[in-house]
Coordinates of C-alpha atoms in Angstrom, one line a residue:
M1 CA -0.1 -0.2 -0.3
S2 CA 1.5 3.6 -0.9
T3 CA 1.9 6.6 1.0
P4 CA 1.6 9.5 -0.6
N5 CA 1.5 11.3 2.6
L6 CA 4.6 9.9 3.6
A7 CA 6.7 10.2 1.0
P8 CA 8.6 13.8 0.9
I9 CA 7.9 16.7 -0.5
P10 CA 10.0 19.0 -3.0
E11 CA 11.6 22.0 -0.2
L12 CA 12.9 25.2 -1.9
F13 CA 16.5 24.9 0.2
V14 CA 19.6 24.7 -1.8
S15 CA 22.4 22.1 -0.6
Y16 CA 24.5 23.0 2.3
E17 CA 27.8 23.6 0.0
S18 CA 25.5 25.7 -2.0
A19 CA 24.1 27.9 0.7
Q20 CA 27.9 28.8 2.0
K21 CA 28.4 29.7 -1.2
L22 CA 25.3 31.6 -1.3
K23 CA 25.6 33.5 1.9
I24 CA 29.1 35.1 0.4
E25 CA 28.2 36.1 -2.6
A26 CA 24.2 37.6 -1.2
A27 CA 26.8 39.9 0.6
D28 CA 26.5 42.3 -2.6
L29 CA 22.9 42.1 -3.2
T30 CA 20.4 44.5 -2.3
S31 CA 18.7 42.9 0.9
W32 CA 15.3 43.5 2.3
D33 CA 14.7 42.9 5.9
L34 CA 11.8 40.7 6.3
S35 CA 8.3 42.0 8.8
P36 CA 7.6 39.4 11.7
R37 CA 4.5 38.4 8.9
Q38 CA 6.7 37.8 5.9
I39 CA 9.5 35.5 7.9
C40 CA 6.7 33.2 8.4
D41 CA 5.5 32.9 4.9
L42 CA 8.9 32.5 3.8
E43 CA 9.7 29.5 6.3
L44 CA 6.5 27.8 5.1
L45 CA 7.3 28.7 1.0
M46 CA 10.9 26.9 2.0
N47 CA 10.6 23.9 4.0
G48 CA 7.6 22.8 1.5
G49 CA 4.9 24.1 3.7
F50 CA 3.0 26.0 1.1
N51 CA 3.8 23.5 -1.3
P52 CA 3.1 24.1 -4.6
L53 CA 4.1 27.7 -4.2
K54 CA 7.9 28.4 -5.1
G55 CA 7.8 31.7 -4.2
F56 CA 6.0 34.8 -3.9
L57 CA 2.8 35.4 -6.1
T58 CA 3.5 36.4 -9.5
E59 CA 1.1 39.1 -10.5
A60 CA -0.9 36.8 -12.7
D61 CA -1.3 34.2 -10.2
Y62 CA -2.0 36.8 -6.7
T63 CA -4.8 38.4 -9.4
S64 CA -6.0 34.6 -9.9
V65 CA -6.1 33.8 -6.2
V66 CA -8.2 36.6 -5.3
E67 CA -10.5 35.8 -7.5
N68 CA -10.7 32.2 -7.7
M69 CA -8.8 30.7 -5.4
R70 CA -6.3 28.8 -7.6
L71 CA -3.2 30.0 -9.1
A72 CA -2.7 30.8 -12.8
D73 CA -1.9 27.4 -13.8
G74 CA -5.7 26.0 -11.9
S75 CA -3.9 24.3 -9.0
L76 CA -6.2 25.2 -5.8
W77 CA -4.8 27.8 -3.4
P78 CA -7.1 30.3 -1.3
M79 CA -4.9 32.6 0.4
P80 CA -2.3 35.5 -1.4
I81 CA 1.0 34.7 -0.6
T82 CA 2.4 38.0 -1.2
L83 CA 6.1 40.0 -0.7
D84 CA 4.3 43.8 0.4
V85 CA 7.5 46.4 0.3
S86 CA 7.8 49.8 -0.1
E87 CA 7.2 52.4 -2.6
A88 CA 10.9 53.6 -2.3
F89 CA 11.8 50.2 -2.3
A90 CA 10.1 48.9 -5.2
D91 CA 11.4 51.8 -7.1
S92 CA 15.4 51.1 -6.0
I93 CA 15.0 47.4 -8.1
E94 CA 14.5 46.6 -11.5
I95 CA 12.7 43.3 -12.8
G96 CA 15.0 40.1 -13.4
Q97 CA 17.1 41.4 -9.8
D98 CA 17.8 39.2 -7.1
I99 CA 16.8 40.5 -3.9
A100 CA 18.6 39.2 -0.3
L101 CA 15.5 38.1 2.0
R102 CA 17.0 38.9 5.8
D103 CA 15.6 38.4 9.1
Q104 CA 15.2 41.7 11.6
E105 CA 18.8 40.4 12.8
G106 CA 20.2 40.9 8.9
V107 CA 21.0 37.2 9.0
I108 CA 20.1 35.6 5.4
L109 CA 17.5 33.8 5.3
G110 CA 17.2 33.3 1.0
T111 CA 16.9 35.4 -2.5
M112 CA 14.4 35.8 -4.7
T113 CA 14.2 36.9 -8.3
V114 CA 12.2 39.5 -8.8
T115 CA 9.9 38.7 -11.9
D116 CA 6.8 40.7 -11.1
R117 CA 6.5 44.2 -9.5
W118 CA 2.8 45.3 -9.3
T119 CA 0.5 48.3 -6.6
P120 CA -2.7 45.6 -5.9
D121 CA -6.4 46.7 -5.8
K122 CA -5.9 46.5 -2.0
A123 CA -9.5 46.8 -1.4
K124 CA -10.0 44.3 -4.2
E125 CA -8.3 41.8 -2.1
A126 CA -9.9 42.5 1.0
E127 CA -13.4 42.3 -0.2
M128 CA -12.6 38.8 -2.3
V129 CA -10.4 37.4 0.5
F130 CA -12.0 38.5 3.4
G131 CA -15.4 38.9 2.3
A132 CA -15.3 42.8 3.4
D133 CA -13.1 45.8 3.3
D134 CA -13.7 46.6 7.1
D135 CA -10.8 48.1 8.7
A136 CA -12.5 45.9 12.1
H137 CA -10.8 42.4 10.5
P138 CA -7.4 42.5 11.8
A139 CA -6.0 41.3 8.7
V140 CA -7.7 43.6 6.6
N141 CA -6.4 46.5 8.9
Y142 CA -3.1 45.0 8.5
L143 CA -3.4 45.1 4.6
H144 CA -4.3 49.0 4.6
N145 CA -2.2 50.2 7.5
T146 CA 0.5 48.0 7.9
A147 CA 1.6 46.5 4.4
G148 CA 3.6 48.1 2.1
K149 CA 2.1 49.5 -1.4
V150 CA 3.6 47.3 -4.0
Y151 CA 3.6 44.0 -4.1
L152 CA 6.7 41.6 -5.6
G153 CA 6.3 38.4 -7.0
G154 CA 9.2 35.6 -7.6
P155 CA 10.6 32.5 -7.1
I156 CA 13.0 31.4 -4.0
T157 CA 16.0 30.3 -3.5
G158 CA 16.2 28.9 0.0
I159 CA 19.7 29.4 2.1
Q160 CA 18.7 28.4 5.8
Q161 CA 15.7 27.9 8.0
P162 CA 14.5 31.1 10.5
V163 CA 16.2 30.5 13.7
H164 CA 13.9 29.8 16.8
Y165 CA 15.6 29.5 20.1
D166 CA 12.4 28.6 21.7
F167 CA 10.9 24.9 21.7
R168 CA 12.9 24.1 19.2
A169 CA 12.2 20.1 19.9
R170 CA 8.3 20.9 18.6
R171 CA 9.2 22.5 15.7
D172 CA 9.2 20.1 12.8
T173 CA 9.1 20.6 8.6
P174 CA 6.6 18.7 6.5
N175 CA 9.5 16.1 5.3
E176 CA 10.8 15.7 9.5
L177 CA 6.9 15.3 10.4
R178 CA 6.4 13.2 7.4
A179 CA 9.6 11.0 8.5
Y180 CA 8.3 10.5 12.0
F181 CA 4.9 9.3 10.2
R182 CA 6.8 6.7 8.3
K183 CA 9.0 5.6 11.6
L184 CA 5.7 4.9 13.8
G185 CA 4.1 3.6 10.9
W186 CA 0.8 6.2 11.2
R187 CA -1.0 5.4 7.9
K188 CA -3.8 8.2 9.0
V189 CA -3.1 11.0 10.8
V190 CA -5.9 13.8 12.3
A191 CA -5.0 17.3 12.6
F192 CA -6.2 19.7 15.4
Q193 CA -5.8 23.2 14.6
T194 CA -5.4 26.1 17.4
R195 CA -4.6 29.0 18.5
N196 CA -6.0 28.8 21.9
P197 CA -5.5 26.8 24.9
L198 CA -6.7 23.6 25.3
H199 CA -9.6 22.7 27.8
R200 CA -11.1 20.0 28.4
A201 CA -13.7 19.9 25.6
H202 CA -11.2 20.3 23.1
Q203 CA -8.9 17.6 24.5
E204 CA -12.7 15.5 24.4
L205 CA -13.2 16.9 21.1
T206 CA -9.8 15.4 19.5
F207 CA -9.6 12.2 21.1
R208 CA -13.5 11.7 19.7
A209 CA -12.2 12.6 16.0
A210 CA -9.6 10.6 16.1
K211 CA -11.5 7.6 17.0
E212 CA -14.3 8.4 14.4
A213 CA -11.5 8.7 11.8
Q214 CA -9.6 5.6 13.2
A215 CA -6.3 7.7 13.0
N216 CA -3.5 9.4 15.0
L217 CA -3.6 12.3 16.5
L218 CA -1.8 15.2 15.6
I219 CA -1.6 18.4 17.5
H220 CA -0.7 21.7 14.9
P221 CA -0.8 24.9 17.3
V222 CA -0.1 27.7 15.2
V223 CA 2.6 29.8 16.8
G224 CA 3.7 32.5 13.9
M225 CA 1.1 35.3 14.4
T226 CA -2.0 35.0 15.5
K227 CA -5.1 37.4 16.1
P228 CA -4.3 40.5 18.1
G229 CA -5.0 40.2 21.8
D230 CA -4.5 35.9 21.8
V231 CA -2.8 34.8 24.7
D232 CA 1.5 34.5 23.4
H233 CA 2.5 31.7 22.4
F234 CA 4.9 30.7 25.3
T235 CA 1.8 30.7 27.5
R236 CA 0.2 28.5 25.2
V237 CA 2.7 25.9 24.3
R238 CA 3.1 25.7 28.1
C239 CA -0.4 25.0 28.3
Y240 CA -0.5 22.4 25.2
E241 CA 2.6 20.3 26.8
A242 CA 0.6 20.4 30.0
V243 CA -1.9 18.9 28.3
L244 CA -0.2 16.8 26.6
D245 CA 0.4 14.1 29.4
K246 CA -3.5 13.6 29.3
Y247 CA -3.5 11.5 25.6
P248 CA -2.1 8.4 25.2
S249 CA 1.5 9.2 24.0
S250 CA 1.9 6.1 21.3
T251 CA -1.1 7.7 19.3
T252 CA -0.4 11.3 19.5
T253 CA 2.3 14.0 18.9
M254 CA 2.3 17.8 18.5
S255 CA 4.6 19.9 16.4
L256 CA 4.3 23.7 16.0
L257 CA 3.6 25.7 12.9
P258 CA 5.0 28.9 12.8
L259 CA 2.2 30.0 10.6
A260 CA 0.8 33.8 10.2
M261 CA -2.4 33.4 10.2
R262 CA -4.9 35.5 8.3
M263 CA -8.2 35.1 10.2
A264 CA -10.0 34.3 7.0
G265 CA -13.0 31.9 8.1
P266 CA -13.6 29.7 4.7
R267 CA -10.8 30.5 2.5
E268 CA -8.7 30.0 5.7
A269 CA -9.8 26.3 6.6
V270 CA -9.1 25.8 2.7
W271 CA -5.7 26.8 3.5
H272 CA -4.9 24.9 6.3
G273 CA -6.2 21.9 4.9
L274 CA -3.9 22.2 2.1
I275 CA -0.9 23.4 4.0
R276 CA -1.5 20.3 6.8
K277 CA -1.6 17.9 3.7
N278 CA 1.6 19.1 3.5
F279 CA 2.9 17.9 6.8
G280 CA 1.6 14.4 6.1
V281 CA -1.8 14.6 7.4
T282 CA -4.8 12.7 5.8
H283 CA -7.8 14.3 8.4
F284 CA -8.1 17.4 9.4
I285 CA -10.5 18.8 12.6
V286 CA -12.8 21.8 11.1
G287 CA -14.5 24.0 13.4
R288 CA -17.5 25.8 13.9
D289 CA -16.4 29.7 13.2
H290 CA -13.0 28.4 12.0
A291 CA -10.5 30.9 12.1
G292 CA -13.5 33.9 12.5
P293 CA -11.7 37.0 13.7
G294 CA -15.1 38.4 15.7
S295 CA -17.7 41.2 14.6
N296 CA -17.8 43.1 11.9
S297 CA -18.0 47.2 12.4
Q298 CA -21.9 46.1 12.3
G299 CA -21.5 44.2 15.5
E300 CA -22.4 40.5 12.9
D301 CA -20.2 38.0 12.6
F302 CA -17.7 37.8 9.0
Y303 CA -18.8 34.9 8.4
G304 CA -21.4 32.0 9.1
P305 CA -20.5 29.6 11.8
Y306 CA -20.6 26.9 9.5
D307 CA -19.0 28.7 6.3
A308 CA -15.7 27.2 6.7
Q309 CA -16.6 23.6 6.8
E310 CA -18.9 24.0 3.8
L311 CA -16.4 25.6 1.3
F312 CA -13.9 22.8 2.7
K313 CA -16.5 20.2 2.1
Q314 CA -16.9 21.3 -1.5
H315 CA -12.7 20.9 -2.2
E316 CA -11.9 18.2 -0.1
E317 CA -11.8 15.9 -3.2
E318 CA -9.3 18.1 -4.5
M319 CA -7.1 18.8 -1.7
G320 CA -6.7 14.7 -0.6
I321 CA -7.3 15.5 2.9
T322 CA -11.1 14.6 4.7
M323 CA -12.6 16.9 7.2
V324 CA -13.5 15.9 10.3
P325 CA -16.5 18.6 11.3
F326 CA -15.8 20.1 14.3
K327 CA -18.7 19.6 16.9
H328 CA -19.7 21.5 19.9
M329 CA -18.8 19.8 23.4
V330 CA -20.3 20.6 26.5
Y331 CA -20.0 19.2 29.8
V332 CA -23.5 17.2 31.1
Q333 CA -22.9 17.7 34.7
E334 CA -24.9 14.4 36.1
R335 CA -23.0 12.1 33.9
A336 CA -19.8 14.3 34.6
Q337 CA -18.5 13.8 30.8
Y338 CA -18.2 16.3 27.7
E339 CA -20.9 15.3 25.3
P340 CA -21.1 16.7 21.5
N341 CA -24.0 19.2 22.1
D342 CA -26.5 17.7 19.7
E343 CA -25.8 14.4 19.8
I344 CA -27.9 14.5 24.3
A345 CA -31.3 13.3 23.2
D346 CA -32.5 13.9 27.3
K347 CA -31.2 17.6 27.1
D348 CA -34.9 18.8 29.2
D349 CA -33.6 16.0 31.7
V350 CA -29.6 16.8 32.5
T351 CA -27.9 20.0 33.3
I352 CA -25.8 21.3 30.9
L353 CA -22.4 23.5 31.5
N354 CA -20.6 25.7 29.1
I355 CA -18.5 28.5 29.4
S356 CA -17.0 30.7 26.4
G357 CA -13.9 31.9 25.7
T358 CA -15.4 35.2 27.2
E359 CA -16.7 34.0 30.4
L360 CA -13.3 32.7 30.7
R361 CA -11.1 35.6 30.0
R362 CA -13.9 37.6 32.6
R363 CA -12.7 35.3 35.4
L364 CA -9.0 34.6 34.7
A365 CA -9.0 39.0 35.2
E366 CA -11.2 38.8 37.7
G367 CA -9.4 36.0 39.9
L368 CA -12.4 33.8 40.2
E369 CA -12.5 30.7 40.3
I370 CA -12.4 28.0 36.6
P371 CA -13.7 25.1 37.9
D372 CA -12.1 20.9 36.6
W373 CA -14.6 20.3 34.9
F374 CA -13.7 22.8 32.4
S375 CA -10.0 23.1 32.3
F376 CA -6.9 20.9 33.5
P377 CA -5.7 22.9 36.6
E378 CA -2.2 22.5 34.8
V379 CA -3.6 25.1 32.5
V380 CA -5.7 27.2 35.1
R381 CA -2.3 27.7 36.4
E382 CA 0.1 28.6 33.2
L383 CA -2.6 31.3 32.5
R384 CA -3.2 32.4 35.8
K385 CA 0.5 33.3 35.5
T386 CA 0.7 35.4 32.5
R387 CA -2.9 36.8 33.7
P388 CA -3.1 37.7 36.7
P389 CA -6.3 39.4 38.1
R390 CA -7.3 42.5 36.6
S391 CA -6.1 44.6 39.9
K392 CA -2.6 43.3 39.8
Q393 CA -2.0 44.2 35.7
G394 CA -0.5 47.4 34.5
F395 CA -3.0 49.5 32.2
T396 CA -2.7 52.4 30.3
V397 CA -4.9 55.5 30.6
F398 CA -5.0 57.4 27.1
F399 CA -6.1 60.8 26.5
T400 CA -7.2 62.3 23.8
G401 CA -8.8 65.9 22.6
F402 CA -7.8 68.9 21.2
S403 CA -5.0 71.3 22.0
G404 CA -6.0 73.1 25.4
S405 CA -9.1 71.0 26.0
G406 CA -7.4 69.8 29.4
K407 CA -5.9 66.6 28.9
S408 CA -2.8 67.6 30.7
T409 CA -4.8 68.9 33.8
I410 CA -6.7 65.8 34.1
A411 CA -3.9 63.5 33.7
N412 CA -1.8 64.9 36.4
A413 CA -4.7 65.4 39.0
L414 CA -5.6 61.6 37.8
M415 CA -1.4 60.5 38.7
V416 CA -1.8 62.2 41.8
K417 CA -5.5 60.3 42.9
L418 CA -3.5 56.8 42.0
M419 CA -0.2 57.4 43.1
E420 CA -1.9 57.8 46.7
M421 CA -3.8 54.7 46.9
G422 CA -0.4 53.3 45.9
G423 CA 0.2 49.2 44.9
R424 CA 1.9 50.2 41.4
P425 CA 3.8 52.2 39.9
V426 CA 2.5 55.5 38.0
T427 CA 3.9 56.9 34.8
L428 CA 3.0 59.9 33.7
L429 CA 3.8 60.6 29.4
D430 CA 2.7 64.1 28.3
G431 CA 3.1 65.4 25.0
D432 CA 5.1 68.0 25.7
I433 CA 7.6 65.7 28.0
V434 CA 7.6 62.9 25.5
R435 CA 8.7 65.5 22.5
K436 CA 11.9 66.9 24.9
N437 CA 13.1 63.2 26.3
L438 CA 11.5 61.1 23.1
S439 CA 10.9 62.9 20.0
S440 CA 12.9 66.2 20.1
E441 CA 14.0 65.4 16.5
L442 CA 10.3 65.6 14.9
G443 CA 8.6 68.2 13.6
F444 CA 4.6 68.1 13.3
S445 CA 4.2 66.8 10.0
K446 CA 1.1 63.6 9.5
E447 CA 4.5 61.0 9.7
H448 CA 6.1 62.6 12.6
R449 CA 2.9 63.2 14.7
D450 CA 2.1 59.3 14.6
L451 CA 5.7 58.4 14.7
N452 CA 5.5 60.3 18.6
I453 CA 2.3 58.5 19.0
R454 CA 3.9 55.2 18.4
R455 CA 6.5 56.0 20.8
I456 CA 3.9 56.9 23.1
G457 CA 2.7 53.8 22.5
Y458 CA 5.7 51.8 23.0
V459 CA 6.6 53.0 25.8
A460 CA 2.8 52.4 27.0
S461 CA 3.0 49.2 26.1
E462 CA 6.4 48.6 28.1
I463 CA 5.2 50.0 30.9
T464 CA 1.8 48.0 31.1
K465 CA 3.8 44.9 30.8
N466 CA 6.0 44.9 33.1
G467 CA 2.6 45.6 36.0
G468 CA 2.7 50.1 35.8
I469 CA 0.2 52.1 35.1
A470 CA 0.6 54.1 32.2
I471 CA -1.2 58.1 31.7
C472 CA -0.4 59.4 28.0
A473 CA -1.9 63.0 27.2
P474 CA -1.0 63.4 23.7
I475 CA -3.4 65.1 20.8
A476 CA -3.3 62.0 18.9
P477 CA -5.8 63.3 16.4
Y478 CA -5.9 60.2 13.6
S479 CA -7.9 57.1 14.9
A480 CA -5.6 54.6 13.1
T481 CA -2.9 55.2 14.6
R482 CA -5.1 55.4 18.2
R483 CA -5.9 51.9 17.3
A484 CA -2.4 50.4 16.8
V485 CA -1.5 52.0 20.1
R486 CA -4.5 49.8 21.4
E487 CA -3.1 46.8 20.2
D488 CA 0.5 47.2 21.4
I489 CA -0.8 47.7 24.9
E490 CA -3.9 45.0 24.8
Q491 CA -1.0 42.1 24.5
Y492 CA -0.1 43.2 27.6
G493 CA -2.9 44.8 29.9
A494 CA -6.1 47.1 29.4
F495 CA -6.3 49.7 27.7
L496 CA -8.6 52.8 28.3
E497 CA -9.2 55.7 26.4
V498 CA -10.3 59.0 27.4
H499 CA -11.6 61.6 25.4
V500 CA -11.7 64.8 26.8
A501 CA -14.4 66.2 24.6
T502 CA -13.8 69.9 25.3
S503 CA -15.3 72.0 22.5
L504 CA -13.1 73.3 19.7
E505 CA -14.8 77.1 20.3
E506 CA -13.7 76.7 24.4
C507 CA -10.3 75.1 23.6
E508 CA -9.8 78.3 21.2
R509 CA -11.1 80.4 24.4
R510 CA -8.6 79.1 26.5
D511 CA -6.1 79.2 24.3
R512 CA -2.9 79.2 27.2
K513 CA 0.0 79.3 25.0
G514 CA -1.3 81.0 22.5
L515 CA -1.6 78.5 19.6
Y516 CA -4.8 78.9 18.5
K517 CA -3.8 82.6 17.5
L518 CA -0.6 81.5 15.7
A519 CA -2.7 78.7 13.9
R520 CA -5.6 81.6 12.8
E521 CA -2.3 83.3 11.7
G522 CA -1.1 80.7 9.5
K523 CA 1.9 80.7 11.6
I524 CA 1.6 77.0 12.7
K525 CA 1.2 74.8 9.9
E526 CA -1.2 71.6 10.3
F527 CA -2.6 72.4 13.7
T528 CA -5.1 70.0 14.7
G529 CA -8.8 71.7 14.5
I530 CA -7.8 74.7 12.4
S531 CA -6.2 73.2 9.5
D532 CA -5.9 69.8 10.2
P533 CA -8.7 67.1 11.0
Y534 CA -8.9 65.6 14.2
D535 CA -11.2 61.8 14.1
V536 CA -13.3 61.9 16.9
P537 CA -13.2 59.1 18.8
E538 CA -16.3 56.3 18.2
N539 CA -16.3 54.5 21.2
P540 CA -13.6 55.6 23.7
E541 CA -14.7 54.0 27.0
L542 CA -15.0 57.3 28.7
R543 CA -16.0 60.6 27.6
V544 CA -15.3 63.5 29.7
E545 CA -16.6 67.0 29.5
T546 CA -14.3 69.6 31.2
E547 CA -16.6 72.8 30.2
N548 CA -18.2 73.8 33.8
V549 CA -17.1 70.9 35.5
D550 CA -13.8 71.0 37.7
V551 CA -10.7 69.0 36.9
D552 CA -10.9 67.1 40.2
N553 CA -14.6 65.6 39.2
C554 CA -13.2 64.4 36.0
A555 CA -10.2 62.8 37.4
H556 CA -12.6 60.7 39.6
Q557 CA -15.0 59.9 36.4
V558 CA -11.9 57.7 35.4
I559 CA -11.2 56.5 38.7
L560 CA -15.0 55.6 38.8
K561 CA -14.4 53.5 35.2
L562 CA -10.8 52.2 36.3
E563 CA -12.9 50.8 39.5
S564 CA -15.9 49.6 37.3
L565 CA -13.3 47.6 34.7
G566 CA -11.6 45.8 37.7
L567 CA -8.3 47.8 37.2
I568 CA -8.5 49.2 40.9
A569 CA -9.6 47.4 43.7
A570 CA -12.8 49.3 45.5
H571 CA -12.0 49.6 48.8

């Protein structure tokens, strides 16, 4: 019996000797320093995880993938894998030129022959690939606000794998996993994709899936990039290792996948299936709302709960990998076990228990009990290490509003009140102080103002990560920049946006620094509210009015909000 899933698959790496030679020659090539997402993509291109791709997509392949989920030659491939670069870099190279692809430390990973260069229609890409051109989708937000404007395409020559210093024994290339399955005689393997910690329901689900398919089990978590705000991969892998002991070791293994997820729902499910097939897997578990990013701008889910399963089913035969549909598992108290929700005949006579992801996060945040039936004590311990209760975590209070709205005054009052309470170090990152110490070389152009806000956000995220309180009070006129800062900080703790909603007329009437007068006279260019826009925050955690309200009261409103969020323990 031949087992095509276990035969070696093509990689894009050259031999060790050629790689040594190429490294020396590449010193003369123009270099592109890859972003974290591009490093994930390149690793899976080089090791065969993205087979049949031979490099970053050409324009013809890109257009075909966006429009009909196929490469120009007709092969099924749902996700555009593109090398996005800045306009300046794109202008500096010629078609046919080789460029060196380096990691963020400057280590060369591979070279690419640039055969195509084009400016994509990103709105169309968002619409076709993600289903909507809506910035509430993390990948659409990335596409418009992080990715470069120009795409380069062309074949890759792999020199060496990206270096990972963490969990090295758990990382396998497609050919390493295939060899492992060959060695153990595993003909059938069912893979479980996850970006979240595993709890008892997942364990029950994976047991059942393996039994149903009469297959061995590969737990294949993503450790590249997932959705902003997800539990970091170090914590997750420690959780997986804690759970692995609960599985029979002779039929279960775990390997880490360095994939940058796009959260593209149905297309992502098909993509995950093709990738797993390259890793030698025969069956793949597809869940409810597989790889869904949550709600869109209207508050509705981006994809229907079973869209991913339906699209996978349509292409299952062509893909050559069998779908095992994920069942929604719930805990039946009377029988003390997990059962598929739609298979419980005596629903009305039993107590069904379930904890959602949101509820779990709430319990962690508030330091509440997480019952043993829901998760393993070892997993809960790991999660609690990373996510102490809210009242012990760092957080950032970010004031935004016009110049002269009273941001700094309220921020100062808040700082004093928080210092009086004690317990956590408090840092005030006021606009003027930051300008002097961090951003003295910056002017007031849009780029420079954004850079200044990003620096404030970076410092605040470090303070938050280390359990302190950061109070920021810049004007921060642009909503895209405020969102980026929010994402930077929410990896580590809470972010509280406070819109100081003083009207422009009132700020101009106060004009303590005489800036509005100068702006009206045209002596200050690009002044927020006069000659430059201010994006009013749509749903800040708090809006404070300062007209006819004293400063103490405004600061106190922030304290009350922090208490209601559990960030400071109510005395």
